[in-house]
Short mmCIF file of C-alpha atoms in Angstrom, two decimals:
data_model
loop_
_atom_site.label_atom_id
_atom_site.label_comp_id
_atom_site.label_asym_id
_atom_site.label_seq_id
_atom_site.Cartn_x
_atom_site.Cartn_y
_atom_site.Cartn_z
CA UNK A 3 21.96 5.62 -23.07
CA UNK A 4 24.73 8.15 -22.84
CA UNK A 5 26.19 9.09 -19.47
CA UNK A 6 25.03 12.49 -18.19
CA UNK A 7 27.51 15.33 -17.88
CA UNK A 8 27.75 17.49 -14.77
CA UNK A 9 25.59 20.51 -15.37
CA UNK A 10 24.75 23.80 -13.82
CA UNK A 11 24.29 27.46 -14.58
CA UNK A 12 26.20 30.60 -13.82
CA UNK A 13 24.65 33.91 -12.90
CA UNK A 14 25.08 36.80 -15.29
CA UNK A 15 28.20 38.85 -14.74
CA UNK A 16 27.96 42.61 -14.10
CA UNK A 17 27.67 44.70 -17.25
CA UNK A 18 30.80 46.42 -18.51
CA UNK A 19 30.62 49.88 -20.06
CA UNK A 20 32.94 49.06 -22.97
CA UNK A 21 32.27 45.93 -25.03
CA UNK A 22 35.51 44.13 -25.96
CA UNK A 23 36.40 43.68 -29.59
CA UNK A 24 35.28 40.40 -31.12
CA UNK A 25 37.14 38.35 -33.67
CA UNK A 26 35.37 36.02 -36.04
CA UNK A 27 36.11 33.76 -38.97
CA UNK A 28 33.60 32.46 -41.48
CA UNK A 29 33.55 29.75 -44.09
CA UNK A 30 32.89 32.05 -47.00
CA UNK A 31 33.78 32.64 -50.59
CA UNK A 32 36.64 34.92 -51.59
CA UNK A 33 36.02 37.83 -53.90
CA UNK A 34 38.11 37.67 -57.05
CA UNK A 35 40.21 40.68 -57.94
CA UNK A 36 38.91 43.20 -60.44
CA UNK A 37 40.10 42.61 -64.03
CA UNK A 38 42.40 45.05 -65.76
CA UNK A 39 40.75 47.70 -67.92
CA UNK A 40 40.79 46.89 -71.66
CA UNK A 41 42.67 49.04 -74.12
CA UNK A 42 40.77 51.94 -75.65
CA UNK A 43 39.08 51.07 -78.94
CA UNK A 44 40.75 52.35 -82.11
CA UNK A 45 38.30 53.89 -84.64
CA UNK A 46 40.64 52.64 -87.42
CA UNK A 47 41.98 49.27 -86.27
CA UNK A 48 45.17 48.14 -87.98
CA UNK A 49 45.47 44.89 -89.86
CA UNK A 50 46.47 41.96 -87.67
CA UNK A 51 50.13 41.13 -87.52
CA UNK A 52 51.50 37.63 -87.85
CA UNK A 53 53.36 38.22 -84.58
CA UNK A 54 50.37 39.51 -82.61
CA UNK A 55 48.84 37.07 -80.11
CA UNK A 56 45.08 36.47 -80.37
CA UNK A 57 43.01 38.19 -77.71
CA UNK A 58 42.60 36.06 -74.60
CA UNK A 59 45.30 33.55 -75.62
CA UNK A 60 47.52 33.50 -72.55
CA UNK A 61 49.82 30.85 -73.97
CA UNK A 62 51.02 33.18 -76.78
CA UNK A 63 51.55 36.18 -74.50
CA UNK A 64 55.09 37.64 -74.45
CA UNK A 65 56.76 35.98 -71.45
CA UNK A 66 59.49 38.65 -71.39
CA UNK A 67 57.01 41.50 -71.11
CA UNK A 68 56.98 43.39 -67.80
CA UNK A 69 54.27 42.58 -65.31
CA UNK A 70 51.79 45.21 -64.04
CA UNK A 71 53.51 47.69 -61.79
CA UNK A 72 57.00 46.81 -63.10
CA UNK A 73 59.47 49.72 -63.45
CA UNK A 74 59.74 51.39 -66.84
CA UNK A 75 62.51 50.31 -69.17
CA UNK A 76 65.63 52.39 -69.56
CA UNK A 77 65.16 55.31 -71.91
CA UNK A 78 61.52 55.93 -71.09
CA UNK A 79 60.72 59.49 -70.19
CA UNK A 80 59.56 60.09 -66.60
CA UNK A 81 55.90 60.94 -66.19
CA UNK A 82 53.95 62.84 -63.56
CA UNK A 83 50.48 62.25 -62.15
CA UNK A 84 47.83 60.87 -64.51
CA UNK A 85 50.51 60.09 -67.07
CA UNK A 86 51.29 63.78 -67.79
CA UNK A 87 54.90 64.65 -68.74
CA UNK A 88 57.10 65.94 -65.98
CA UNK A 89 57.74 69.66 -66.27
CA UNK A 90 60.80 70.37 -68.37
CA UNK A 91 60.55 67.18 -70.44
CA UNK A 92 59.33 67.22 -74.05
CA UNK A 93 55.81 65.90 -74.39
CA UNK A 94 56.70 63.68 -77.34
CA UNK A 95 59.08 61.62 -75.19
CA UNK A 96 56.51 60.83 -72.49
CA UNK A 97 55.36 57.24 -72.17
CA UNK A 98 51.67 56.76 -73.01
CA UNK A 99 49.28 56.09 -70.11
CA UNK A 100 48.68 52.42 -69.35
CA UNK A 101 45.90 50.89 -71.39
CA UNK A 102 45.95 53.58 -74.11
CA UNK A 103 47.06 53.02 -77.69
CA UNK A 104 48.56 55.94 -79.64
CA UNK A 105 48.72 54.48 -83.13
CA UNK A 106 48.22 57.62 -85.17
CA UNK A 107 51.45 59.47 -85.96
CA UNK A 108 51.42 63.25 -85.87
CA UNK A 109 52.21 64.89 -89.24
CA UNK A 110 55.85 65.88 -89.66
CA UNK A 111 56.64 69.56 -89.81
CA UNK A 112 56.19 70.84 -93.35
CA UNK A 113 54.63 67.57 -94.53
CA UNK A 114 51.02 67.02 -95.35
CA UNK A 115 48.72 64.25 -94.31
CA UNK A 116 49.54 62.36 -91.16
CA UNK A 117 47.44 59.35 -92.12
CA UNK A 118 50.18 56.79 -91.54
CA UNK A 119 49.16 54.21 -88.86
CA UNK A 120 52.17 52.15 -87.77
CA UNK A 121 51.31 48.92 -85.95
CA UNK A 122 51.94 48.84 -82.23
CA UNK A 123 52.09 45.75 -80.04
CA UNK A 124 49.39 45.45 -77.35
CA UNK A 125 50.34 46.74 -73.94
CA UNK A 126 51.25 43.61 -71.92
CA UNK A 127 50.05 45.32 -68.75
CA UNK A 128 46.43 44.94 -69.91
CA UNK A 129 46.72 41.40 -71.29
CA UNK A 130 43.78 39.07 -70.69
CA UNK A 131 43.73 36.82 -67.61
CA UNK A 132 44.99 33.29 -68.37
CA UNK A 133 42.21 30.76 -68.81
CA UNK A 134 41.71 28.24 -65.99
CA UNK A 135 42.98 24.74 -66.81
CA UNK A 136 41.23 21.54 -65.73
CA UNK A 137 42.71 19.92 -62.62
CA UNK A 138 41.92 16.45 -64.01
CA UNK A 139 43.14 16.36 -67.61
CA UNK A 140 45.45 19.41 -67.34
CA UNK A 141 44.52 20.35 -70.90
CA UNK A 142 40.91 21.49 -71.17
CA UNK A 143 39.63 24.98 -70.51
CA UNK A 144 37.19 25.41 -67.61
CA UNK A 145 33.88 27.03 -68.57
CA UNK A 146 31.91 29.53 -66.51
CA UNK A 147 29.90 26.73 -64.87
CA UNK A 148 33.04 25.08 -63.48
CA UNK A 149 33.28 22.13 -65.87
CA UNK A 150 36.13 21.16 -68.20
CA UNK A 151 35.32 21.65 -71.88
CA UNK A 152 37.64 18.75 -72.74
CA UNK A 153 36.85 15.96 -70.26
CA UNK A 154 33.75 17.32 -68.52
CA UNK A 155 35.30 17.03 -65.05
CA UNK A 156 33.74 19.30 -62.40
CA UNK A 157 36.36 21.59 -60.90
CA UNK A 158 36.81 22.01 -57.13
CA UNK A 159 34.65 24.74 -55.61
CA UNK A 160 35.79 26.98 -52.81
CA UNK A 161 33.40 25.35 -50.33
CA UNK A 162 34.53 21.83 -51.22
CA UNK A 163 37.14 22.05 -48.47
CA UNK A 164 37.35 24.86 -45.91
CA UNK A 165 39.53 25.41 -42.86
CA UNK A 166 39.50 28.23 -40.31
CA UNK A 167 41.40 28.93 -37.10
CA UNK A 168 40.39 31.76 -34.78
CA UNK A 169 42.31 31.96 -31.52
CA UNK A 170 41.98 28.60 -29.76
CA UNK A 171 39.04 27.51 -31.96
CA UNK A 172 39.40 25.65 -35.26
CA UNK A 173 37.04 24.13 -37.82
CA UNK A 174 37.28 22.08 -41.02
CA UNK A 175 34.59 21.25 -43.57
CA UNK A 176 34.80 18.91 -46.56
CA UNK A 177 32.42 17.96 -49.37
CA UNK A 178 33.00 14.27 -48.76
CA UNK A 179 33.34 11.57 -51.40
CA UNK A 180 29.76 11.14 -52.62
CA UNK A 181 28.12 14.57 -52.78
CA UNK A 182 28.56 17.01 -55.68
CA UNK A 183 28.71 20.06 -53.38
CA UNK A 184 29.23 20.98 -49.75
CA UNK A 185 25.97 21.96 -48.03
CA UNK A 186 27.57 22.35 -44.57
CA UNK A 187 28.83 25.63 -43.15
CA UNK A 188 30.49 26.85 -39.98
CA UNK A 189 31.54 30.03 -38.19
CA UNK A 190 34.00 30.38 -35.32
CA UNK A 191 34.95 33.39 -33.23
CA UNK A 192 36.37 34.75 -30.00
CA UNK A 193 35.47 37.70 -27.80
CA UNK A 194 35.48 38.59 -24.10
CA UNK A 195 32.89 38.81 -21.34
CA UNK A 196 32.33 42.10 -19.49
CA UNK A 197 34.87 41.07 -16.82
CA UNK A 198 37.51 40.63 -19.53
CA UNK A 199 37.64 36.84 -19.46
CA UNK A 200 37.92 35.18 -22.88
CA UNK A 201 35.09 33.30 -24.55
CA UNK A 202 35.13 31.06 -27.63
CA UNK A 203 32.25 30.39 -30.01
CA UNK A 204 31.65 27.73 -32.67
CA UNK A 205 28.56 27.19 -34.85
CA UNK A 206 28.08 24.32 -37.32
CA UNK A 207 25.12 23.97 -39.71
CA UNK A 208 24.06 21.17 -42.07
CA UNK A 209 21.84 22.02 -45.05
CA UNK A 210 18.80 19.78 -45.55
CA UNK A 211 19.44 18.19 -48.95
CA UNK A 212 15.77 17.71 -49.80
CA UNK A 213 15.17 21.46 -49.45
CA UNK A 214 15.85 24.29 -51.87
CA UNK A 215 19.28 25.98 -51.63
CA UNK A 216 20.47 24.06 -48.56
CA UNK A 217 24.01 25.41 -48.96
CA UNK A 218 22.71 28.98 -48.68
CA UNK A 219 20.60 28.07 -45.66
CA UNK A 220 23.54 26.64 -43.71
CA UNK A 221 25.76 29.59 -44.56
CA UNK A 222 23.13 32.17 -43.57
CA UNK A 223 22.34 30.37 -40.30
CA UNK A 224 25.96 29.94 -39.21
CA UNK A 225 26.78 33.59 -39.89
CA UNK A 226 23.66 34.92 -38.16
CA UNK A 227 24.12 32.78 -35.05
CA UNK A 228 27.80 33.63 -34.76
CA UNK A 229 27.16 37.37 -35.14
CA UNK A 230 24.39 37.22 -32.53
CA UNK A 231 26.64 35.46 -29.99
CA UNK A 232 29.57 37.82 -30.52
CA UNK A 233 27.22 40.77 -30.04
CA UNK A 234 25.38 39.50 -26.94
CA UNK A 235 28.20 37.96 -24.88
CA UNK A 236 30.31 41.14 -24.41
CA UNK A 237 27.17 42.96 -23.26
CA UNK A 238 26.78 40.59 -20.33
CA UNK A 239 24.03 38.32 -21.67
CA UNK A 240 24.23 34.96 -19.97
CA UNK A 241 25.80 32.43 -22.40
CA UNK A 242 22.77 30.13 -22.30
CA UNK A 243 20.39 32.98 -23.08
CA UNK A 244 22.77 34.23 -25.75
CA UNK A 245 22.72 30.79 -27.38
CA UNK A 246 18.92 30.73 -27.38
CA UNK A 247 18.81 34.14 -29.05
CA UNK A 248 21.47 33.09 -31.57
CA UNK A 249 19.38 30.12 -32.72
CA UNK A 250 16.37 32.40 -33.18
CA UNK A 251 18.52 34.80 -35.22
CA UNK A 252 19.71 31.91 -37.36
CA UNK A 253 16.11 30.81 -37.89
CA UNK A 254 15.14 34.29 -39.07
CA UNK A 255 18.06 34.35 -41.51
CA UNK A 256 16.99 31.03 -43.05
CA UNK A 257 13.33 32.05 -43.16
CA UNK A 258 14.30 35.16 -45.10
CA UNK A 259 15.72 32.99 -47.88
CA UNK A 260 12.26 31.56 -48.60
CA UNK A 261 11.05 35.04 -49.56
CA UNK A 262 13.89 35.40 -52.05
CA UNK A 263 12.84 32.36 -54.10
CA UNK A 264 12.04 33.44 -57.71
CA UNK A 265 8.47 32.83 -58.86
CA UNK A 266 9.74 30.80 -61.81
CA UNK A 267 11.53 28.41 -59.45
CA UNK A 268 8.33 27.81 -57.49
CA UNK A 269 6.48 27.16 -60.74
CA UNK A 270 9.02 24.66 -62.10
CA UNK A 271 9.71 22.87 -58.79
CA UNK A 272 6.62 23.26 -56.59
CA UNK A 273 7.45 20.07 -54.70
CA UNK A 274 10.65 21.52 -53.23
CA UNK A 275 10.65 22.65 -49.62
CA UNK A 276 11.84 26.03 -48.33
CA UNK A 277 15.58 26.42 -47.59
CA UNK A 278 16.39 24.56 -44.37
CA UNK A 279 19.28 23.39 -42.19
CA UNK A 280 20.19 22.04 -38.78
CA UNK A 281 22.33 23.93 -36.28
CA UNK A 282 24.55 23.19 -33.29
CA UNK A 283 26.71 25.65 -31.41
CA UNK A 284 28.99 25.87 -28.39
CA UNK A 285 30.11 28.70 -26.13
CA UNK A 286 33.11 28.09 -23.87
CA UNK A 287 34.15 30.44 -21.07
CA UNK A 288 36.70 29.98 -18.28
CA UNK A 289 34.28 27.89 -16.22
CA UNK A 290 31.16 27.24 -18.27
CA UNK A 291 30.25 25.24 -21.36
CA UNK A 292 26.97 25.98 -23.16
CA UNK A 293 25.58 24.14 -26.16
CA UNK A 294 22.50 24.78 -28.29
CA UNK A 295 20.99 22.91 -31.21
CA UNK A 296 18.06 22.16 -33.49
CA UNK A 297 18.19 19.00 -35.62
CA UNK A 298 20.67 16.15 -35.58
CA UNK A 299 24.03 17.93 -35.61
CA UNK A 300 25.82 17.14 -32.35
CA UNK A 301 28.23 18.30 -29.65
CA UNK A 302 30.49 15.96 -27.64
CA UNK A 303 32.54 16.62 -24.52
CA UNK A 304 35.94 14.91 -24.65
CA UNK A 305 38.01 15.44 -21.46
CA UNK A 306 41.78 15.18 -21.70
CA UNK A 307 41.77 11.94 -19.69
CA UNK A 308 38.86 10.54 -21.76
CA UNK A 309 36.87 9.56 -18.67
CA UNK A 310 34.10 9.88 -19.28
CA UNK A 311 33.42 11.30 -22.75
CA UNK A 312 29.80 12.46 -23.13
CA UNK A 313 27.42 13.40 -25.91
CA UNK A 314 25.90 16.74 -24.93
CA UNK A 315 22.99 16.93 -27.41
CA UNK A 316 19.93 14.81 -28.19
CA UNK A 317 18.93 14.52 -31.85
CA UNK A 318 15.71 15.90 -33.25
CA UNK A 319 15.22 12.73 -35.29
CA UNK A 320 12.92 9.75 -35.76
CA UNK A 321 15.40 7.40 -34.09
CA UNK A 322 15.76 9.61 -31.02
CA UNK A 323 11.99 9.84 -30.67
CA UNK A 324 11.64 6.05 -30.82
CA UNK A 325 14.28 5.63 -28.12
CA UNK A 326 12.81 8.38 -25.92
CA UNK A 327 9.35 6.81 -26.16
CA UNK A 328 10.75 3.41 -25.17
CA UNK A 329 9.54 1.83 -28.41
CA UNK A 330 12.99 0.76 -29.65
CA UNK A 331 16.48 0.33 -28.33
CA UNK A 332 19.13 2.78 -29.48
CA UNK A 333 21.00 0.28 -31.65
CA UNK A 334 17.79 -0.90 -33.29
CA UNK A 335 16.46 2.61 -33.86
CA UNK A 336 19.63 3.95 -35.48
CA UNK A 337 19.87 0.87 -37.71
CA UNK A 338 16.44 1.64 -39.19
CA UNK A 339 16.30 3.35 -42.59
CA UNK A 340 14.18 6.11 -41.02
CA UNK A 341 16.76 6.86 -38.31
CA UNK A 342 18.04 10.11 -39.79
CA UNK A 343 14.67 11.61 -40.66
CA UNK A 344 14.84 14.86 -38.70
CA UNK A 345 11.93 16.19 -36.66
CA UNK A 346 13.39 19.64 -36.02
CA UNK A 347 15.14 22.12 -38.33
CA UNK A 348 15.49 25.79 -39.20
CA UNK A 349 13.36 26.93 -42.13
CA UNK A 350 10.13 28.64 -43.12
CA UNK A 351 8.31 25.28 -43.31
CA UNK A 352 9.57 23.99 -39.94
CA UNK A 353 7.24 23.05 -37.13
CA UNK A 354 7.13 25.28 -34.07
CA UNK A 355 10.76 26.17 -33.37
CA UNK A 356 12.07 24.85 -30.06
CA UNK A 357 15.76 25.73 -29.58
CA UNK A 358 17.49 23.34 -27.18
CA UNK A 359 20.17 24.69 -24.85
CA UNK A 360 22.14 23.14 -22.00
CA UNK A 361 24.87 24.39 -19.67
CA UNK A 362 27.67 22.36 -18.09
CA UNK A 363 30.56 23.01 -15.70
CA UNK A 364 33.25 20.43 -16.42
CA UNK A 365 35.74 19.75 -13.65
CA UNK A 366 38.74 19.14 -15.93
CA UNK A 367 40.17 20.45 -19.23
CA UNK A 368 39.16 18.95 -22.54
CA UNK A 369 37.69 19.80 -25.94
CA UNK A 370 34.16 20.25 -27.27
CA UNK A 371 33.55 18.56 -30.62
CA UNK A 372 30.80 20.31 -32.62
CA UNK A 373 29.92 18.40 -35.78
CA UNK A 374 27.44 17.34 -38.45
CA UNK A 375 26.26 13.78 -38.98
CA UNK A 376 28.85 13.44 -41.73
CA UNK A 377 31.35 12.90 -38.91
CA UNK A 378 29.36 11.25 -36.13
CA UNK A 379 28.04 8.60 -38.52
CA UNK A 380 31.57 7.21 -38.29
CA UNK A 381 32.00 7.80 -34.52
CA UNK A 382 28.50 7.69 -33.11
CA UNK A 383 28.99 6.99 -29.43
CA UNK A 384 30.91 9.29 -27.11
CA UNK A 385 33.56 6.61 -26.58
CA UNK A 386 34.02 6.16 -30.34
CA UNK A 387 34.36 9.92 -30.78
CA UNK A 388 36.89 10.10 -27.94
CA UNK A 389 38.91 7.37 -29.60
CA UNK A 390 38.97 9.29 -32.91
CA UNK A 391 39.98 12.63 -31.33
CA UNK A 392 43.79 13.02 -31.16
CA UNK A 393 45.31 13.19 -27.67
CA UNK A 394 46.72 16.67 -28.31
CA UNK A 395 43.45 18.12 -29.64
CA UNK A 396 43.32 20.86 -27.00
CA UNK A 397 46.78 22.11 -27.98
CA UNK A 398 46.39 21.57 -31.76
CA UNK A 399 42.68 21.97 -32.57
CA UNK A 400 43.13 22.58 -36.32
CA UNK A 401 45.25 19.45 -36.69
CA UNK A 402 42.68 17.48 -34.69
CA UNK A 403 39.82 18.77 -36.84
CA UNK A 404 41.69 17.64 -39.96
CA UNK A 405 42.23 14.22 -38.41
CA UNK A 406 38.52 13.87 -37.64
CA UNK A 407 37.50 14.84 -41.17
CA UNK A 408 40.02 12.31 -42.45
CA UNK A 409 38.46 9.69 -40.17
CA UNK A 410 35.08 10.25 -41.85
CA UNK A 411 36.56 10.20 -45.35
CA UNK A 412 38.46 6.99 -44.60
CA UNK A 413 35.18 5.50 -43.39
CA UNK A 414 33.47 6.21 -46.72
CA UNK A 415 32.74 9.96 -46.75
CA UNK A 416 29.09 9.39 -47.69
CA UNK A 417 28.06 12.89 -46.55
CA UNK A 418 29.50 16.37 -46.17
CA UNK A 419 31.78 16.44 -43.12
CA UNK A 420 32.15 19.43 -40.80
CA UNK A 421 33.70 19.65 -37.34
CA UNK A 422 34.73 22.47 -35.02
CA UNK A 423 36.90 21.96 -31.94
CA UNK A 424 36.70 24.30 -28.95
CA UNK A 425 39.24 23.66 -26.16
CA UNK A 426 37.94 23.97 -22.60
CA UNK A 427 40.59 25.47 -20.30
CA UNK A 428 41.95 23.92 -17.15
CA UNK A 429 39.65 24.53 -14.20
CA UNK A 430 41.14 26.75 -11.44
CA UNK A 431 42.00 25.05 -8.15
CA UNK A 432 39.00 24.86 -5.85
CA UNK A 433 36.45 24.86 -8.68
CA UNK A 434 34.32 21.87 -9.54
CA UNK A 435 31.06 20.70 -10.99
CA UNK A 436 27.93 22.56 -10.07
#
């Protein structure tokens, strides 16, 4: 059994009229920039020139052409707003607006016709975006599904490896070496209590692989829980109550995904469960540490002097139930092939939701390790986790999180790996365990 940590609770602080500003960082996808507008269509397109690059061929684009926003070349007439000629300049000398082709020549004075269409090179400012090149073979084009058309290699996705640092809190997530996608997610943030003292928050979620859209479930849960904590704590809600409410908010966010499932998906895969994930979170104030969880993601307390390191959570899993019932020893239970079958999770098909929360008042500085089983499978006991955590983790949490992810990958990386580190500050003189 794991050694108990000193625990206690702290009374709610007095409400403060002005809620402090909260900072947060999510593991989320970036939005690509908007593409340039294409050139206006010509009702009478000219014949192709031998020197004109094919549309979309980035390799044949003119490398000497100016980039978007580059200054006009010498000799170009100045233009005013919306590409209109500046007053006093002849209109014929004005440069055409970007993205517009003026191929038709005006008829010369005294001459008839005006049907001559001289060829004009495409405007380099509206050239097509270069095609993505495979990271494996460095030759094939990457299709819209993220696979190389030459060698078939899947390209890295944005969630394959994520890192965030927000104030003293840091988190890292990695796809691992065996899974085709990352179904973990995290959110970290900082804010202040009504008395102005700082508070740090970290939430880690692990998508249930046997469920539908587990990656969406973990992302929705981590964001909802983090937002709930950063809203409740500045209003004076006790951290333990705030954690309880955050887990309920995360559950609602995951449940909502079940209603978004298309009818066709239910028809073609009726055996699939509703979106689901586990959750574990930590709130650290100047004198209090609160954790909350559902499932088998864990939190560990690692003091700076490593004595003693403690696991703060108890898994909602088959193995934990066997141990709690006295039917099996811990080593025997976790060696069983049923060990990681979870008995609690967030999702529309979950049993009655029972968020677990616990509060502690450590008597020395240290760090809280919040992680999925992709990490603790390679450092299961508190002592093993303490050995894997770098000695300077409190001062360099992002570096320490990277080291821990590397520890799991070096061990085999059989699962997605996610870890957040939350430093616990030095306890003021005269304070101690409750």
